[in-house]
Tab-separated table of C-alpha atoms in Angstrom:
chain	number	residue	atom	x	y	z
C	1	MET	CA	30.478	-1.494	-25.069
C	2	PRO	CA	32.846	0.780	-23.082
C	3	ARG	CA	34.418	-1.138	-20.202
C	4	HIS	CA	34.163	1.801	-17.779
C	5	LEU	CA	30.365	1.348	-17.675
C	6	CYS	CA	30.494	-2.055	-16.050
C	7	GLY	CA	33.947	-1.750	-14.471
C	8	CYS	CA	35.045	-5.157	-15.734
C	9	SER	CA	36.633	-6.919	-18.665
C	10	SER	CA	34.570	-8.258	-21.533
C	11	ARG	CA	34.921	-11.796	-20.112
C	12	THR	CA	33.330	-10.876	-16.768
C	13	GLN	CA	29.620	-11.604	-16.276
C	14	ARG	CA	27.823	-9.322	-13.823
C	15	HIS	CA	24.544	-9.916	-11.994
C	16	PRO	CA	21.770	-7.786	-13.549
C	17	VAL	CA	21.115	-5.952	-10.286
C	18	GLN	CA	24.808	-4.999	-10.031
C	19	LEU	CA	24.681	-3.703	-13.600
C	20	TRP	CA	21.504	-1.735	-12.839
C	21	GLU	CA	23.195	-0.068	-9.873
C	22	LEU	CA	26.369	0.632	-11.857
C	23	LEU	CA	24.264	2.176	-14.586
C	24	ASN	CA	22.486	4.450	-12.121
C	25	ARG	CA	25.746	5.530	-10.471
C	26	ASN	CA	27.232	6.482	-13.823
C	27	ASN	CA	24.072	7.698	-15.515
C	28	SER	CA	25.110	11.364	-15.343
C	29	GLN	CA	27.888	10.799	-17.902
C	30	ALA	CA	26.719	11.351	-21.457
C	31	GLU	CA	28.965	8.686	-22.977
C	32	LYS	CA	27.152	5.714	-21.396
C	33	TYR	CA	26.138	3.392	-24.204
C	34	ALA	CA	25.234	-0.264	-24.614
C	35	HIS	CA	25.379	-2.397	-27.752
C	36	ASN	CA	23.004	-5.214	-28.519
C	37	GLU	CA	24.063	-8.320	-30.396
C	38	SER	CA	23.464	-6.728	-33.802
C	39	GLY	CA	25.697	-3.759	-32.975
C	40	GLN	CA	22.868	-1.245	-32.570
C	41	LEU	CA	23.786	1.604	-30.217
C	42	TRP	CA	21.531	2.559	-27.303
C	43	ASP	CA	22.089	5.849	-25.491
C	44	ILE	CA	21.098	4.659	-22.019
C	45	GLY	CA	22.279	7.863	-20.395
C	46	THR	CA	19.514	9.851	-22.099
C	47	LEU	CA	16.681	7.621	-20.875
C	48	SER	CA	14.462	9.202	-18.207
C	49	ILE	CA	13.538	7.529	-14.960
C	50	SER	CA	9.975	7.199	-16.248
C	51	GLU	CA	11.420	4.817	-18.884
C	52	SER	CA	13.013	2.579	-16.244
C	53	ASP	CA	11.419	-0.601	-17.534
C	54	GLN	CA	12.958	0.067	-20.968
C	55	ARG	CA	16.363	0.614	-19.345
C	56	ILE	CA	16.101	-2.789	-17.683
C	57	ASN	CA	15.208	-4.467	-20.980
C	58	TYR	CA	18.101	-2.716	-22.769
C	59	LEU	CA	20.489	-3.725	-20.019
C	60	MET	CA	19.402	-7.356	-20.005
C	61	ALA	CA	19.649	-7.581	-23.798
C	62	ALA	CA	23.007	-5.785	-24.000
C	63	PHE	CA	24.670	-8.325	-21.727
C	64	ASN	CA	22.514	-11.303	-22.733
C	65	LEU	CA	21.646	-11.684	-19.055
C	66	THR	CA	19.369	-14.185	-17.370
C	67	LEU	CA	18.900	-14.843	-13.687
C	68	SER	CA	20.439	-18.123	-12.591
C	69	ASP	CA	17.437	-18.997	-10.393
C	70	PRO	CA	14.106	-18.772	-12.277
C	71	SER	CA	12.167	-18.823	-8.989
C	72	ILE	CA	13.617	-15.473	-7.845
C	73	PHE	CA	12.424	-11.940	-8.548
C	74	ILE	CA	14.580	-8.886	-7.840
C	75	LEU	CA	13.053	-5.784	-6.201
C	76	THR	CA	15.073	-2.711	-7.161
C	77	GLY	CA	13.820	-0.371	-4.444
C	78	ILE	CA	13.385	3.159	-5.818
C	79	PRO	CA	15.057	3.392	-9.259
C	80	GLY	CA	17.217	6.476	-9.647
C	81	LEU	CA	17.432	7.050	-5.889
C	82	GLU	CA	19.640	4.090	-4.939
C	83	ALA	CA	22.254	6.395	-3.421
C	84	ALA	CA	19.582	7.888	-1.145
C	85	HIS	CA	18.103	4.563	0.003
C	86	ILE	CA	19.791	4.775	3.406
C	87	TRP	CA	18.342	8.252	4.003
C	88	ILE	CA	14.884	7.315	2.729
C	89	SER	CA	14.849	4.421	5.190
C	90	VAL	CA	15.027	6.817	8.170
C	91	PRO	CA	11.570	8.460	7.811
C	92	PHE	CA	10.052	5.213	6.529
C	93	CYS	CA	11.318	3.338	9.587
C	94	MET	CA	10.093	6.095	11.928
C	95	PHE	CA	6.620	6.127	10.350
C	96	TYR	CA	6.426	2.336	10.562
C	97	ILE	CA	7.433	2.232	14.240
C	98	ILE	CA	4.970	5.012	15.130
C	99	SER	CA	2.146	3.204	13.309
C	100	LEU	CA	2.954	-0.064	15.102
C	101	LEU	CA	3.097	1.605	18.517
C	102	GLY	CA	-0.136	3.527	17.944
C	103	ASN	CA	-2.168	0.603	16.649
C	104	VAL	CA	-0.822	-1.890	19.200
C	105	THR	CA	-1.698	0.630	21.937
C	106	VAL	CA	-5.285	0.814	20.653
C	107	LEU	CA	-5.561	-2.986	20.591
C	108	PHE	CA	-4.072	-3.309	24.085
C	109	VAL	CA	-6.239	-0.636	25.719
C	110	VAL	CA	-9.497	-1.809	24.115
C	111	GLY	CA	-8.687	-5.410	24.999
C	112	LYS	CA	-7.914	-4.599	28.640
C	113	GLU	CA	-10.781	-2.188	29.329
C	114	GLN	CA	-14.165	-3.876	29.719
C	115	SER	CA	-15.943	-0.537	29.282
C	116	LEU	CA	-14.567	-0.303	25.731
C	117	HIS	CA	-15.986	-3.646	24.607
C	118	LYS	CA	-18.519	-1.935	22.363
C	119	PRO	CA	-19.188	-2.117	18.599
C	120	MET	CA	-17.446	1.200	17.907
C	121	TYR	CA	-14.228	0.082	19.596
C	122	LEU	CA	-14.436	-3.393	18.090
C	123	LEU	CA	-14.455	-1.681	14.689
C	124	LEU	CA	-11.526	0.451	15.788
C	125	CYS	CA	-9.618	-2.744	16.629
C	126	MET	CA	-10.419	-4.125	13.167
C	127	LEU	CA	-9.070	-0.923	11.629
C	128	ALA	CA	-5.915	-1.175	13.750
C	129	LEU	CA	-5.368	-4.792	12.664
C	130	THR	CA	-5.714	-3.892	8.978
C	131	ASP	CA	-3.317	-0.966	9.422
C	132	ILE	CA	-0.721	-3.193	11.090
C	133	SER	CA	-1.145	-5.857	8.401
C	134	THR	CA	-0.814	-3.512	5.408
C	135	SER	CA	2.254	-1.673	6.680
C	136	THR	CA	3.901	-4.929	7.827
C	137	SER	CA	3.266	-6.515	4.418
C	138	VAL	CA	5.383	-3.799	2.785
C	139	MET	CA	7.827	-2.149	5.171
C	140	PRO	CA	10.072	-4.992	6.436
C	141	LYS	CA	11.063	-5.981	2.888
C	142	ALA	CA	11.410	-2.341	1.792
C	143	LEU	CA	13.694	-1.607	4.755
C	144	CYS	CA	15.782	-4.702	3.941
C	145	ILE	CA	16.285	-3.282	0.446
C	146	PHE	CA	17.149	0.201	1.719
C	147	LEU	CA	19.410	-0.821	4.607
C	148	PHE	CA	20.941	-4.179	3.630
C	149	ASN	CA	20.528	-4.286	-0.170
C	150	VAL	CA	18.625	-7.593	0.151
C	151	LYS	CA	16.580	-7.464	-3.046
C	152	GLY	CA	15.692	-11.067	-3.855
C	153	ILE	CA	12.204	-12.500	-3.295
C	154	THR	CA	10.846	-15.856	-4.425
C	155	VAL	CA	8.009	-15.941	-6.935
C	156	GLY	CA	5.802	-17.645	-4.354
C	157	GLY	CA	6.747	-15.087	-1.717
C	158	CYS	CA	6.035	-12.268	-4.147
C	159	LEU	CA	2.553	-13.538	-5.034
C	160	THR	CA	1.791	-14.227	-1.363
C	161	GLN	CA	2.816	-10.696	-0.398
C	162	MET	CA	0.630	-9.321	-3.191
C	163	PHE	CA	-2.403	-11.333	-2.057
C	164	PHE	CA	-2.188	-10.370	1.609
C	165	LEU	CA	-1.414	-6.735	0.841
C	166	TYR	CA	-4.398	-6.170	-1.446
C	167	ALA	CA	-6.788	-8.430	0.484
C	168	VAL	CA	-6.146	-6.508	3.704
C	169	SER	CA	-6.535	-3.204	1.829
C	170	VAL	CA	-9.970	-4.280	0.550
C	171	MET	CA	-10.833	-5.489	4.058
C	172	LYS	CA	-9.869	-2.070	5.436
C	173	SER	CA	-12.245	-0.408	2.990
C	174	ALA	CA	-15.040	-2.696	4.224
C	175	VAL	CA	-14.257	-1.746	7.832
C	176	LEU	CA	-14.583	1.947	6.943
C	177	VAL	CA	-18.012	1.239	5.407
C	178	ILE	CA	-19.152	-0.582	8.555
C	179	MET	CA	-17.882	2.319	10.670
C	180	ALA	CA	-19.951	4.739	8.558
C	181	PHE	CA	-23.007	2.533	9.140
C	182	ASP	CA	-22.199	2.539	12.863
C	183	ARG	CA	-22.213	6.359	12.920
C	184	TYR	CA	-25.483	6.423	10.949
C	185	VAL	CA	-27.230	4.153	13.456
C	186	ALA	CA	-25.749	6.023	16.446
C	187	ILE	CA	-27.090	9.394	15.225
C	188	CYS	CA	-30.254	8.491	13.301
C	189	ASN	CA	-31.486	5.627	15.527
C	190	PRO	CA	-29.799	6.189	18.904
C	191	LEU	CA	-32.503	4.369	20.911
C	192	ARG	CA	-32.116	1.217	18.823
C	193	TYR	CA	-28.316	1.381	18.543
C	194	THR	CA	-27.603	-1.362	21.086
C	195	THR	CA	-30.091	-3.737	19.466
C	196	ILE	CA	-29.114	-3.048	15.838
C	197	LEU	CA	-25.334	-3.088	16.297
C	198	THR	CA	-24.206	-5.758	18.726
C	199	ASN	CA	-20.649	-7.055	18.996
C	200	THR	CA	-21.751	-10.315	17.374
C	201	ARG	CA	-23.343	-8.510	14.433
C	202	VAL	CA	-20.262	-6.349	13.935
C	203	ALA	CA	-18.077	-9.478	13.948
C	204	LYS	CA	-20.328	-11.056	11.292
C	205	LEU	CA	-20.120	-7.913	9.146
C	206	GLY	CA	-16.337	-8.057	9.496
C	207	LEU	CA	-16.372	-11.690	8.343
C	208	VAL	CA	-18.429	-10.703	5.284
C	209	GLY	CA	-15.869	-7.984	4.506
C	210	LEU	CA	-13.019	-10.493	4.829
C	211	THR	CA	-14.784	-12.981	2.528
C	212	ARG	CA	-15.335	-10.252	-0.062
C	213	ALA	CA	-11.658	-9.278	0.113
C	214	VAL	CA	-10.456	-12.857	-0.433
C	215	LEU	CA	-12.845	-13.474	-3.347
C	216	PHE	CA	-11.955	-10.186	-5.054
C	217	ILE	CA	-8.172	-10.400	-4.637
C	218	LEU	CA	-7.453	-14.131	-5.037
C	219	PRO	CA	-7.644	-13.941	-8.880
C	220	LEU	CA	-4.793	-11.377	-8.973
C	221	PRO	CA	-1.954	-13.752	-7.939
C	222	LEU	CA	-3.651	-16.697	-9.674
C	223	LEU	CA	-3.715	-14.848	-13.007
C	224	LEU	CA	-0.095	-13.764	-12.584
C	225	SER	CA	1.026	-17.288	-11.677
C	226	ARG	CA	-0.117	-18.409	-15.147
C	227	GLN	CA	1.941	-15.721	-16.894
C	228	PRO	CA	5.314	-16.635	-18.462
C	229	PHE	CA	8.288	-14.745	-17.031
C	230	CYS	CA	11.314	-14.698	-19.306
C	231	ALA	CA	14.799	-13.234	-18.811
C	232	ASN	CA	13.736	-9.987	-17.156
C	233	ARG	CA	12.822	-10.702	-13.530
C	234	ILE	CA	13.622	-7.261	-12.141
C	235	ILE	CA	10.611	-5.555	-10.490
C	236	LEU	CA	10.893	-1.779	-10.397
C	237	HIS	CA	9.389	-1.385	-6.932
C	238	THR	CA	9.961	-1.912	-3.212
C	239	TYR	CA	7.219	-4.536	-2.989
C	240	CYS	CA	5.306	-6.823	-5.349
C	241	GLU	CA	2.871	-4.280	-6.720
C	242	HIS	CA	0.451	-5.906	-9.148
C	243	LEU	CA	1.185	-3.875	-12.283
C	244	ALA	CA	4.930	-3.769	-11.616
C	245	VAL	CA	5.018	-7.583	-11.552
C	246	ALA	CA	2.671	-7.914	-14.536
C	247	LYS	CA	4.856	-5.617	-16.650
C	248	ILE	CA	7.872	-7.943	-16.462
C	249	SER	CA	5.861	-10.820	-17.909
C	250	CYS	CA	6.569	-11.677	-21.536
C	251	GLY	CA	2.919	-12.642	-22.099
C	252	ASP	CA	-0.252	-10.649	-22.723
C	253	ILE	CA	-1.244	-8.822	-19.519
C	254	THR	CA	-4.447	-7.207	-20.808
C	255	VAL	CA	-6.625	-9.382	-18.563
C	256	ASN	CA	-4.406	-8.715	-15.529
C	257	ARG	CA	-4.398	-4.973	-16.109
C	258	THR	CA	-8.161	-4.811	-16.740
C	259	TYR	CA	-9.072	-6.943	-13.722
C	260	GLY	CA	-6.849	-4.890	-11.429
C	261	LEU	CA	-8.398	-1.647	-12.669
C	262	VAL	CA	-11.967	-2.989	-12.371
C	263	ILE	CA	-11.414	-4.250	-8.825
C	264	THR	CA	-9.861	-0.932	-7.786
C	265	PHE	CA	-12.797	1.093	-9.017
C	266	VAL	CA	-15.498	-1.384	-7.949
C	267	VAL	CA	-14.197	-1.531	-4.379
C	268	ILE	CA	-13.406	2.160	-3.987
C	269	VAL	CA	-16.451	3.547	-5.841
C	270	LEU	CA	-18.946	1.121	-4.272
C	271	ASP	CA	-17.605	1.630	-0.761
C	272	LEU	CA	-17.422	5.407	-1.152
C	273	MET	CA	-21.032	5.440	-2.384
C	274	LEU	CA	-22.165	3.519	0.714
C	275	ILE	CA	-20.181	5.856	2.973
C	276	ALA	CA	-21.605	8.912	1.193
C	277	LEU	CA	-25.137	7.514	1.582
C	278	SER	CA	-24.620	6.971	5.318
C	279	TYR	CA	-23.305	10.487	5.864
C	280	SER	CA	-25.993	12.111	3.714
C	281	LEU	CA	-28.585	10.494	5.993
C	282	VAL	CA	-26.576	11.623	9.029
C	283	ILE	CA	-26.457	15.223	7.772
C	284	ARG	CA	-30.191	15.180	7.053
C	285	ALA	CA	-30.887	13.932	10.575
C	286	VAL	CA	-28.559	16.529	12.121
C	287	LEU	CA	-30.204	19.388	10.216
C	288	ARG	CA	-33.551	18.422	11.732
C	289	ILE	CA	-32.163	18.991	15.224
C	290	SER	CA	-33.071	22.468	16.452
C	291	TYR	CA	-30.401	22.861	19.140
C	292	LYS	CA	-26.976	24.088	18.031
C	293	LYS	CA	-25.124	22.158	20.744
C	294	ALA	CA	-26.826	18.974	19.624
C	295	HIS	CA	-25.638	19.725	16.074
C	296	GLN	CA	-22.067	20.054	17.257
C	297	LYS	CA	-22.193	16.955	19.449
C	298	ALA	CA	-23.601	14.828	16.629
C	299	LEU	CA	-21.009	16.019	14.123
C	300	ASN	CA	-18.153	15.565	16.607
C	301	THR	CA	-18.939	11.855	16.776
C	302	CYS	CA	-18.219	11.632	13.026
C	303	THR	CA	-15.107	13.828	12.837
C	304	ALA	CA	-12.554	11.099	13.540
C	305	HIS	CA	-14.102	8.715	11.014
C	306	ILE	CA	-14.257	11.406	8.319
C	307	CYS	CA	-10.556	12.198	8.879
C	308	VAL	CA	-9.666	8.505	8.523
C	309	ILE	CA	-11.725	8.233	5.318
C	310	LEU	CA	-9.988	11.276	3.827
C	311	THR	CA	-6.468	10.031	4.608
C	312	SER	CA	-7.201	6.483	3.437
C	313	TYR	CA	-9.158	7.014	0.237
C	314	THR	CA	-7.397	10.182	-0.929
C	315	SER	CA	-3.936	8.612	-0.776
C	316	CYS	CA	-5.250	5.339	-2.253
C	317	LEU	CA	-6.977	7.033	-5.203
C	318	PHE	CA	-4.040	9.330	-5.889
C	319	SER	CA	-1.543	6.465	-5.837
C	320	ASN	CA	-3.672	4.228	-8.082
C	321	LEU	CA	-4.619	6.922	-10.592
C	322	THR	CA	-1.054	8.177	-10.995
C	323	HIS	CA	0.129	4.599	-11.522
C	324	GLN	CA	-2.597	3.793	-14.064
C	325	PHE	CA	-2.715	7.066	-16.010
C	326	GLY	CA	0.293	9.164	-14.968
C	327	GLN	CA	2.716	8.030	-17.666
C	328	GLY	CA	4.515	11.375	-17.508
C	329	ILE	CA	5.259	10.999	-13.794
C	330	ALA	CA	8.653	9.538	-12.888
C	331	SER	CA	8.626	5.949	-11.630
C	332	ASN	CA	10.400	6.898	-8.393
C	333	VAL	CA	7.500	9.269	-7.597
C	334	HIS	CA	5.013	6.429	-8.204
C	335	ILE	CA	6.929	4.157	-5.844
C	336	ILE	CA	7.305	6.731	-3.065
C	337	LEU	CA	3.573	7.558	-3.225
C	338	ALA	CA	2.676	3.861	-3.118
C	339	ASN	CA	4.840	3.328	-0.026
C	340	LEU	CA	3.448	6.403	1.724
C	341	TYR	CA	-0.077	5.048	1.206
C	342	PHE	CA	0.868	2.075	3.401
C	343	LEU	CA	2.608	4.293	5.974
C	344	ILE	CA	0.760	7.585	6.490
C	345	PRO	CA	-2.839	6.394	7.137
C	346	PRO	CA	-1.755	3.594	9.550
C	347	MET	CA	0.357	6.147	11.423
C	348	LEU	CA	-2.358	8.831	11.591
C	349	ASN	CA	-5.442	6.691	12.309
C	350	PRO	CA	-4.700	5.815	15.968
C	351	ILE	CA	-3.598	9.407	16.598
C	352	VAL	CA	-6.838	10.796	15.125
C	353	TYR	CA	-9.034	8.437	17.130
C	354	GLY	CA	-6.948	8.949	20.248
C	355	VAL	CA	-7.407	12.717	20.039
C	356	LYS	CA	-11.063	12.797	18.947
C	357	THR	CA	-12.485	9.979	21.094
C	358	LYS	CA	-12.572	11.142	24.721
C	359	GLU	CA	-13.242	7.738	26.274
C	360	LEU	CA	-10.316	6.132	24.456
C	361	ARG	CA	-8.079	9.133	25.123
C	362	ASP	CA	-8.781	8.939	28.865
C	363	LYS	CA	-8.040	5.210	29.010
C	364	VAL	CA	-4.786	5.589	27.073
C	365	GLY	CA	-3.793	8.452	29.376
C	366	LYS	CA	-4.442	6.228	32.396
C	367	TYR	CA	-2.040	3.555	31.142
C	368	ILE	CA	0.593	6.124	30.181
C	369	CYS	CA	0.490	7.569	33.711
C	370	ARG	CA	1.183	4.099	35.114
C	371	ILE	CA	4.436	3.785	33.161
């Protein structure tokens, strides 16, 4: 193999992550080749970013590399965009800070104001907690990769991150379903709203959603923990995404892939059906109202929730479908979309509710004026 590719003598052994970065820095030169043990020639420079997992396998085989610590995985960040990591970190960090400030503000104001201790605002606090949890599960590690090149993560840490990330995402979907039910009761049965939806009942519904999330997601890390991981421990992602981790296993991942796909569609399709049912009943009730102003007032109470549903489910579906079926899409696009899913909705949700909910907007304004 040409020495200028690795920048070292034939006696020097490089860490696989260093070799990956060297390969990406020099990938524009057509003469980049690697030889395997049998002397076969691989033209690594012609491989596309969408074939990144093959590049890793070629690289590991060419140098006969293994990681010294079998309990460590390596997160690459965004393959092909390593030189731009520092610039990518700027908007990611800004989005993360804005989402934290917005959601913490919602939690603080609702907690302090006795008049906001109602089911609707309790649900809003649940949504804020899930938004904080999902973005915090991903962003700190991603920013460490972008800013400090800290790419190692233990196998246990990786599986733990995966569990919390997906469990909270499923919990968030359950919260959106409960919020749709809340809007249905508020519009279709306004006189019975306070008796049907109490704070205690909302808390119990939230507990059911949390139990469902744990039961659905717990098999994901358990199935992966039984998989054998051989020489290649490099995960082409900024976080421990389920399929990205499964793909580096040297065992059969059919069960892992199928279960992940089934859970994605069961949760999203079932929850979207329940939300659609709630809003179809809401629309039917609104159409029976003869006064135009009453129409507008009823629909305005749903606007914020509909906006949150659109931002959450649209980005989630797009990210999952492109990852499952978009083989022609570059891996760096997959990874950026996946990260934005955990950044954009958490950033927008408190803004949407702050703008559309007058009572909350007034209370937030009161605290801002005190500063």
